[in-house]
Short mmCIF file of C-alpha atoms in Angstrom, two decimals:
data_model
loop_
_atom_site.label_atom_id
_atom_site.label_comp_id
_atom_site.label_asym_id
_atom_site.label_seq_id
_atom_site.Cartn_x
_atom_site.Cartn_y
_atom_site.Cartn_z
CA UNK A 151 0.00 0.00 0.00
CA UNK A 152 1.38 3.54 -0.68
CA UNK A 153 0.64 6.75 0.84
CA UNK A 154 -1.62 7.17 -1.54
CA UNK A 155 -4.05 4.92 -1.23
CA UNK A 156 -6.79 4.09 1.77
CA UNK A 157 -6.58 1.26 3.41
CA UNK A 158 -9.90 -0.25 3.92
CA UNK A 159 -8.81 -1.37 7.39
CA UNK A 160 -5.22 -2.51 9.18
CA UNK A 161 -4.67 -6.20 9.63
CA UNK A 162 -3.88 -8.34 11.56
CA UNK A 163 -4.35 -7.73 15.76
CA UNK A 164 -4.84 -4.09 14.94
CA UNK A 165 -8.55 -4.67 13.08
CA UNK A 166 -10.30 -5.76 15.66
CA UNK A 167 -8.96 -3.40 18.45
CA UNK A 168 -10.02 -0.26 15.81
CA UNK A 169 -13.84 -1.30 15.36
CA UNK A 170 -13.66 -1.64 19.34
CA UNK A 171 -12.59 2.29 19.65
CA UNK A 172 -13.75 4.01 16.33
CA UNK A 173 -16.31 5.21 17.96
CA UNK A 174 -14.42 6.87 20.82
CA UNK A 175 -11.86 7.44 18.75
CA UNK A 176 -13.36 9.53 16.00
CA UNK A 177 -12.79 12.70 17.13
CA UNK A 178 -9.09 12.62 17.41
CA UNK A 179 -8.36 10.23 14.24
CA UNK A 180 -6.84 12.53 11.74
CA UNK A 181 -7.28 15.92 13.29
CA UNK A 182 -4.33 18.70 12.88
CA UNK A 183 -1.77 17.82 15.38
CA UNK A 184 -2.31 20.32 18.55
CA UNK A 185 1.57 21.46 19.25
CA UNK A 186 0.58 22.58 22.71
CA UNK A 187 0.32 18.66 24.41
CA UNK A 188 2.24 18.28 27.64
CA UNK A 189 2.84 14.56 27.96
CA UNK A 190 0.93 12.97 30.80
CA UNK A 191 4.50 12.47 32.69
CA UNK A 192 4.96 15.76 33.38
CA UNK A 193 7.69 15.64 30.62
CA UNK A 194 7.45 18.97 28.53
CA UNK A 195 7.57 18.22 24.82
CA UNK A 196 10.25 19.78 22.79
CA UNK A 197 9.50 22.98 20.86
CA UNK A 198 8.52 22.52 17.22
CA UNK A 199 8.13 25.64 15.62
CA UNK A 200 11.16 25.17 13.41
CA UNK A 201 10.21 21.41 12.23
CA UNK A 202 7.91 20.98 9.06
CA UNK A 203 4.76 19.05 9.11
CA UNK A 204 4.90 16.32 6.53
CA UNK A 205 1.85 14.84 4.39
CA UNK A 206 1.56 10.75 4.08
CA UNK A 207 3.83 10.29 0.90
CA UNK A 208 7.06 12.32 2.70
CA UNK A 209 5.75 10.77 6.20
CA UNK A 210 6.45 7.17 4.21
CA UNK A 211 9.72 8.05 3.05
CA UNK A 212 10.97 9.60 6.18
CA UNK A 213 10.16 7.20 8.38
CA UNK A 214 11.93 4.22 6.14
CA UNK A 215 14.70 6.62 5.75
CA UNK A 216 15.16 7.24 9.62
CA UNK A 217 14.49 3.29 10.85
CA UNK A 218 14.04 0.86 8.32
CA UNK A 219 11.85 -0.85 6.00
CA UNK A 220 8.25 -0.71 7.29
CA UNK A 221 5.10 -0.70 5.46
CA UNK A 222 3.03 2.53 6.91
CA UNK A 223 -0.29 3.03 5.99
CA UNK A 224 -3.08 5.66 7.10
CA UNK A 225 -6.61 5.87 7.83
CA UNK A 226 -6.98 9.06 5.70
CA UNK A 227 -4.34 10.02 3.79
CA UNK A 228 -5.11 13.38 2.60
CA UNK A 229 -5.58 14.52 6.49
CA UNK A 230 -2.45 13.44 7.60
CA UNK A 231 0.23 15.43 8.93
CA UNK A 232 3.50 14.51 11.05
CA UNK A 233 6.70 15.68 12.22
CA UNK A 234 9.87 13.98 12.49
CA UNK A 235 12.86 15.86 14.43
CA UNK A 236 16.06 13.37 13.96
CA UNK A 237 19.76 13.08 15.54
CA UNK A 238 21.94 11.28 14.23
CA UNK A 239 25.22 10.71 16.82
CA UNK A 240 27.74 8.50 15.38
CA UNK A 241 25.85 4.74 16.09
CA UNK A 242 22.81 6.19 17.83
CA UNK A 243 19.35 7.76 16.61
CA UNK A 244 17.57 9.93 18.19
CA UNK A 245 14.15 10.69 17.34
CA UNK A 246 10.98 13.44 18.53
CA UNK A 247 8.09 11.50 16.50
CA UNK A 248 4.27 13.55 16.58
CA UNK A 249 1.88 12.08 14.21
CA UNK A 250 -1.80 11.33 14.22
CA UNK A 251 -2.94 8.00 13.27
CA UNK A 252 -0.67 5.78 11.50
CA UNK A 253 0.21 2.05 10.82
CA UNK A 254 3.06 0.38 10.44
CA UNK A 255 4.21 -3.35 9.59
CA UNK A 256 7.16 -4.52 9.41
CA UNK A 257 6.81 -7.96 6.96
CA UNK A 258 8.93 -11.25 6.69
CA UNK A 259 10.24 -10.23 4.28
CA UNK A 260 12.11 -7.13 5.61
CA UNK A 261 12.61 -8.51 9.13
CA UNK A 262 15.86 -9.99 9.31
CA UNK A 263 19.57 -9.46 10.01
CA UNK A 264 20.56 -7.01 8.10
CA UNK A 265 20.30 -4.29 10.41
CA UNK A 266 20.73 -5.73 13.72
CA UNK A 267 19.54 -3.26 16.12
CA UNK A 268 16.74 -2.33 18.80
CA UNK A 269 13.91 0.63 18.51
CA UNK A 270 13.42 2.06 22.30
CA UNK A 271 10.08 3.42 22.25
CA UNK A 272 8.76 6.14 24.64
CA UNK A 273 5.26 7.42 24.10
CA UNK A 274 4.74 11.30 25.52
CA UNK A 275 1.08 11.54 24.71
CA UNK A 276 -1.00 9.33 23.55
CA UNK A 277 -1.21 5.05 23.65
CA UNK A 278 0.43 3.14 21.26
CA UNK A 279 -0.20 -0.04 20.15
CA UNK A 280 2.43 -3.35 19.52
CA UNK A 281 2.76 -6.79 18.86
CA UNK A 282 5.98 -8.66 17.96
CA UNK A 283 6.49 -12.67 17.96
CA UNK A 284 2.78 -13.02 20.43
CA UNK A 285 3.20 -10.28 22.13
CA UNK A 286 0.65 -7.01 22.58
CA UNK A 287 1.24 -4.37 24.31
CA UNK A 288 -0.13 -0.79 24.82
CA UNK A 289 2.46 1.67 25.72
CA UNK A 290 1.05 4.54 27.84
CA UNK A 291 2.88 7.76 28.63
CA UNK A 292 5.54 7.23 31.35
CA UNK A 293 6.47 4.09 29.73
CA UNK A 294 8.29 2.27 27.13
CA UNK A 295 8.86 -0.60 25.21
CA UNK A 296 11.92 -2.23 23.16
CA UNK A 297 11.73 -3.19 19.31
CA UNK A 298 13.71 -5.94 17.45
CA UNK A 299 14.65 -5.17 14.02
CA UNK A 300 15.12 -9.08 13.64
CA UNK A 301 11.45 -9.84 13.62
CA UNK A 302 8.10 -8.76 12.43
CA UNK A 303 6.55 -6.83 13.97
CA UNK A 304 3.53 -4.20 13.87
CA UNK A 305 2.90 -0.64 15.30
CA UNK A 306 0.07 1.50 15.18
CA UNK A 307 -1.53 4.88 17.45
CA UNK A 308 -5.41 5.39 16.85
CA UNK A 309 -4.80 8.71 18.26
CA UNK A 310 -2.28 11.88 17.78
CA UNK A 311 0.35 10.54 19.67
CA UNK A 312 4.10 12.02 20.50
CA UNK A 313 7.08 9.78 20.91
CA UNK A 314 10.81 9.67 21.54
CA UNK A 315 12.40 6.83 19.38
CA UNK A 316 16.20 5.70 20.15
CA UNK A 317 17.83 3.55 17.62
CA UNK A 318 20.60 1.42 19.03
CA UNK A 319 22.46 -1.22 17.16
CA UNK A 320 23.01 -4.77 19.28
CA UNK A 321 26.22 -4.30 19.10
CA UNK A 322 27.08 -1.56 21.75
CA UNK A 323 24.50 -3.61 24.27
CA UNK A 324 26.25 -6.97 24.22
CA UNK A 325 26.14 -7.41 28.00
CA UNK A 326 22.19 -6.31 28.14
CA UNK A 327 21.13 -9.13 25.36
CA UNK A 328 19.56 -11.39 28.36
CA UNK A 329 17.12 -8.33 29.08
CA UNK A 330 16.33 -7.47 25.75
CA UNK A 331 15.51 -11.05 25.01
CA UNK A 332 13.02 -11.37 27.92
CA UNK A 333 11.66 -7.47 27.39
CA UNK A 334 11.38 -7.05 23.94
CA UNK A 335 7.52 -5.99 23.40
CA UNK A 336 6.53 -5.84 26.96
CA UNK A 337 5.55 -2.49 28.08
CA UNK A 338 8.38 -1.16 30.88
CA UNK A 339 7.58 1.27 33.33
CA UNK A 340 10.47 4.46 33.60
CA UNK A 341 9.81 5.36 36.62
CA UNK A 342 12.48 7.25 38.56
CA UNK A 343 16.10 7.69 37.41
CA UNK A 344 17.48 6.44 34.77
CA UNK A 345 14.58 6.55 32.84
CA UNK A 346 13.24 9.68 33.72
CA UNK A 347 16.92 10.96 32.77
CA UNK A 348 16.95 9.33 29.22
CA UNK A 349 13.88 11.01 28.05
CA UNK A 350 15.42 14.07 29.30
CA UNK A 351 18.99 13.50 27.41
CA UNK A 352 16.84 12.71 24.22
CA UNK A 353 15.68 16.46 24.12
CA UNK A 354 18.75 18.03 25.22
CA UNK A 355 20.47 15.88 22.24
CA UNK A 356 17.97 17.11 20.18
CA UNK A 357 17.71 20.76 20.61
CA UNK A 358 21.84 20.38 20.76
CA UNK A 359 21.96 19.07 17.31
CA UNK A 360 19.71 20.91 16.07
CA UNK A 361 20.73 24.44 17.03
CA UNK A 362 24.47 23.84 17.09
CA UNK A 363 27.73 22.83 15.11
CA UNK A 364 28.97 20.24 17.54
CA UNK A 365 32.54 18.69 17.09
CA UNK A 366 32.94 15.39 16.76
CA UNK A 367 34.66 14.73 20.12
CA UNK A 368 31.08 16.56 21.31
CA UNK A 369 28.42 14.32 19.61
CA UNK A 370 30.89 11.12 20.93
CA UNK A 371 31.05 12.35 24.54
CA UNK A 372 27.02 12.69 24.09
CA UNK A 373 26.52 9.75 22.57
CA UNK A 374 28.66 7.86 25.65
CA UNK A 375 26.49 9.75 27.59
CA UNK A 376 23.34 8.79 26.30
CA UNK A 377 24.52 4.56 25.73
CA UNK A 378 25.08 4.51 30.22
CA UNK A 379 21.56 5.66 30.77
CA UNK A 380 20.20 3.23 28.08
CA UNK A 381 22.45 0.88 29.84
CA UNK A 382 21.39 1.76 33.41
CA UNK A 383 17.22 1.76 31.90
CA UNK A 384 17.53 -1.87 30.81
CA UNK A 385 19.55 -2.97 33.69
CA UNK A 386 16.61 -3.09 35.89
CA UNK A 387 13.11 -1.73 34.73
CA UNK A 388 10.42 -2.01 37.13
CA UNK A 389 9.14 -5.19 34.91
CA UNK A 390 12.11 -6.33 34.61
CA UNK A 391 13.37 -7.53 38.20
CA UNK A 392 13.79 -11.22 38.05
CA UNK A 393 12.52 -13.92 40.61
CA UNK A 394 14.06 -16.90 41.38
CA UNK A 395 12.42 -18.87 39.00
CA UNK A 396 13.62 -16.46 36.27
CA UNK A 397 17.30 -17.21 37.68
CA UNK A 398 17.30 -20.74 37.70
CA UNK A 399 16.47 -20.18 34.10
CA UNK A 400 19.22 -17.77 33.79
CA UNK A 401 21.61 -20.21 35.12
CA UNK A 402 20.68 -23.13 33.02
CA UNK A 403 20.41 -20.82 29.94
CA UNK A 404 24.19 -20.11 30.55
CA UNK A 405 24.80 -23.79 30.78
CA UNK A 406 23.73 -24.11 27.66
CA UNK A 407 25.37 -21.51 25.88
CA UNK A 408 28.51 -22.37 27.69
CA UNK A 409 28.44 -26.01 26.20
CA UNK A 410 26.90 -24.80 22.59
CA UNK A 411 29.70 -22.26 22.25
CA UNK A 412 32.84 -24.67 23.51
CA UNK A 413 31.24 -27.88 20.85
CA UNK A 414 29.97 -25.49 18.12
CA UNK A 415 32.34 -27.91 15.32
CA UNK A 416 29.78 -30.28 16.76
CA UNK A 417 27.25 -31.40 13.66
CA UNK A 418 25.09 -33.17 16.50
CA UNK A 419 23.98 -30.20 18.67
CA UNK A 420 20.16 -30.84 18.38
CA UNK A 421 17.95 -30.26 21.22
CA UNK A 422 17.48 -33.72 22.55
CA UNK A 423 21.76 -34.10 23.07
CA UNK A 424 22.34 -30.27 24.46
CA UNK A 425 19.61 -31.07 26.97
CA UNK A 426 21.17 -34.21 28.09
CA UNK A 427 24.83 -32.79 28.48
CA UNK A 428 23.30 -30.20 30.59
CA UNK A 429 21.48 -32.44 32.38
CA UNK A 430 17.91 -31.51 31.90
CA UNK A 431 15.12 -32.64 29.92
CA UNK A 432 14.68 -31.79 25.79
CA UNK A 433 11.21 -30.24 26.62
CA UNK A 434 12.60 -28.55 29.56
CA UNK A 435 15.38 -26.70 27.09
CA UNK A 436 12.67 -25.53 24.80
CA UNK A 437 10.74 -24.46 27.30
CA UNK A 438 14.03 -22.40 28.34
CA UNK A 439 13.33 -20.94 24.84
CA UNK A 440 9.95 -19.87 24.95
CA UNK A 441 9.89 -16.44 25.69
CA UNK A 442 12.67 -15.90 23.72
CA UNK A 443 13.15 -13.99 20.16
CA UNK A 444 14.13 -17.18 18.76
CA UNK A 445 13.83 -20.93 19.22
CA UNK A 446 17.01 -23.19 20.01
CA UNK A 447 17.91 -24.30 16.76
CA UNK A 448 17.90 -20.90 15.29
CA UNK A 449 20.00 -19.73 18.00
CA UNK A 450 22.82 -22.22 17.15
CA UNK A 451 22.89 -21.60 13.75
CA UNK A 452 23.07 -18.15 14.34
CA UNK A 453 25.94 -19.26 16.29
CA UNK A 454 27.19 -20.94 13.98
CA UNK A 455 26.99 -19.17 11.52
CA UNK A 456 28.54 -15.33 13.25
CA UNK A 457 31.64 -18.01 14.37
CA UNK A 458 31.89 -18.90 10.64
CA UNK A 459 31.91 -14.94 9.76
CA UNK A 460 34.60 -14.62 12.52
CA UNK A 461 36.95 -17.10 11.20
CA UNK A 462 36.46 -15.91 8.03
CA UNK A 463 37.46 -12.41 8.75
CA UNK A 464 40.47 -13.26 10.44
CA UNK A 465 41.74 -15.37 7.70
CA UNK A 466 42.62 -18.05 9.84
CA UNK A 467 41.39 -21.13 7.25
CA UNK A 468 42.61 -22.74 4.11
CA UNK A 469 39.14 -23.16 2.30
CA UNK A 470 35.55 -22.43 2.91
CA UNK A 471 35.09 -25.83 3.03
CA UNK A 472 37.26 -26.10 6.10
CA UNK A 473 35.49 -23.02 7.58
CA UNK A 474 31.95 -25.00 7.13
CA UNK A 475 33.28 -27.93 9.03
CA UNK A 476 34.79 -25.81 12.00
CA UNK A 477 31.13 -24.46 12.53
CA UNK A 478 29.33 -27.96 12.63
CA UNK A 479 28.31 -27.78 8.69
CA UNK A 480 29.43 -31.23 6.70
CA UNK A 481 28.04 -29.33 3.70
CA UNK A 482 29.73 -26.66 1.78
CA UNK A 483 27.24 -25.83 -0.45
CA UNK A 484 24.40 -25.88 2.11
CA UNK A 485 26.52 -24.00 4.71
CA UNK A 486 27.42 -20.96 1.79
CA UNK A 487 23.59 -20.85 1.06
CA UNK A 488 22.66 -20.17 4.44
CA UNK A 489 25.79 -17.56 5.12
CA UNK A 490 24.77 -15.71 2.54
CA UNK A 491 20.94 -15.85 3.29
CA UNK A 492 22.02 -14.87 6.77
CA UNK A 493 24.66 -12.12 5.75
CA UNK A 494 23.73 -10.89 2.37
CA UNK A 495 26.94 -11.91 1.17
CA UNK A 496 29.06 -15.22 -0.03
CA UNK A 497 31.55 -16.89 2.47
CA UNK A 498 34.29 -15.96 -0.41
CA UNK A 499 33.27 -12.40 0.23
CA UNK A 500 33.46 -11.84 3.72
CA UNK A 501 37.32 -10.06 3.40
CA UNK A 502 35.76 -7.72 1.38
CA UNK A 503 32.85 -6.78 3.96
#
């Protein structure tokens, strides 16, 4: 669908929540977006006299251009209007979103690897609606909610609705992967502290980009800045605090990584022989794997498959061939289709990458 055309109604969870609220709803569907909102956290919203209010087709673009691929789609086209203010650090995003209602969709077939990285979502006015992999959330001011690039998801507001948007590749949060994993799409509460201190970095980053020439060594310093409070926010949302049971799980999750990572040459790693070296039951392991983004097979051959990129990138191999048996792969040819599925690029040209 382009931004263009009317959609006749959004899919999937979202059509049945909208003939719930259209009626309460359609007042504030597509009306001219009121500039003046306070959020309901007692968070004043950035000024926004100097951004320019774009119609659906430049809404589209923008918002593709800023995140990623995403279908977007609107109730009425012609009456829609949204502004964008982005920040750009050096790995970071940083993004004032006001819109009124919008949908978004993020298909199959642009989920995937390519651009491995979270969305940090923190609504200032309005609700906003998510699902990803089973889960649905609404997001309420005063919260927020984490986004994985990885899978499909979908994202929509009924109503005008102002957000603050952090884009943050997986990379720089290496040691926070456990609570992303169990967080993603849950709606997290910000609270005091940390939280309460991102949202407020967000607009001084903004209005700091925006209305001055900042060095290099500047925007790195800010963007430091701004990666320990996303740090100290996932460490421990309000959500988020584990109980025991959650730590036994922990601990036997690290078992299992610890033995996947040390036999990964291993063809044999299925479900049924990891569970037994770490002495639990195959259905217990996959129950391990539930709630997470992936299930236990496509966890090792990600594995598998990032060790593969590794030892390709350091050169240390004679052929590819060798490389596919180091990772657990007896075939060549299957293990370069699925590198190349998985990276966008042949094992032969990894150097190059």
């Amino acid at each position: 669908m382009t931004a263009n055309q009317k959609p006749n109604c959004y899919q999937s969870t979202s059509n049945q929540i909208l003939l719930e609220d259209k009626t309460n709803d359609i007042a504030a569907h597509d009306s001219p977006i009121n500039k003046n909102l306070l959020s309901a956290s007692g968070l004043e919203m950035p000024a926004t006299d100097k951004v320019q209010t774009l119609d659906a087709f430049d809404w589209k673009y923008t918002i593709n251009e800023t995140y990623f691929n995403l279908d977007v789609s609107f109730r009425q086209p012609n009456k829609f209007s949204g502004f964008l203010q982005h920040a750009k650090l050096l790995e970071i995003g940083v993004s004032h979103y006001h819109a009124n209602t919008v949908h978004y969709n993020r298909g199959r077939q642009s989920a995937g690897y390519s651009d491995d990285s979270i969305l940090m979502t923190f609504p200032l006015t309005g609700d906003v609606r998510f699902t990803q992999k089973g889960r649905q959330l609404t997001s309420k001011p005063g919260q927020f909610f984490i986004e994985l690039s990885s899978l499909p998801y979908e994202f929509y507001h009924l109503q005008e609705a102002a957000l603050y948007v952090i884009k943050v590749p997986l990379v720089l949060l290496t040691a926070q992967m456990s609570t992303i994993e169990r967080q993603f799409a849950r709606s997290l509460t910000i609270d005091e502290g940390a939280g309460r201190l991102l949202v407020f970095q967000m607009k001084q980053i903004l209005t700091l980009i925006h209305n001055h020439q900042l060095a290099e060594l500047e925007i790195k310093i800010l963007e430091q800045q701004l990666l320990n409070l996303i740090i100290l926010t996932l460490s421990a949302p309000k959500e988020a605090m584990m109980s025991s049971i959650s730590c036994i799980k922990s601990v036997h999750l690290k078992r299992i990584e610890h033995y996947v990572n040390l036999n990964l040459a291993n063809s044999d790693l299925t479900p049924k022989a990891v569970a037994a070296a770490c002495h639990i039951s195959a259905r217990y392991l996959h129950k391990l794997f539930f709630d997470l983004p992936y299930t236990f097979s496509e966890w090792v051959r990600e594995l598998r498959l990032k060790q593969a990129n590794h030892i390709l990138k350091s050169k240390s191999y004679v052929t590819i061939d060798e490389v596919a048996h180091r990772v657990g792969y007896a075939d060549q040819s299957y293990f370069s289709r699925i590198y190349k599925q998985y990276f966008g690029y042949a094992p032969r040209d990894t150097i190059q990458k």
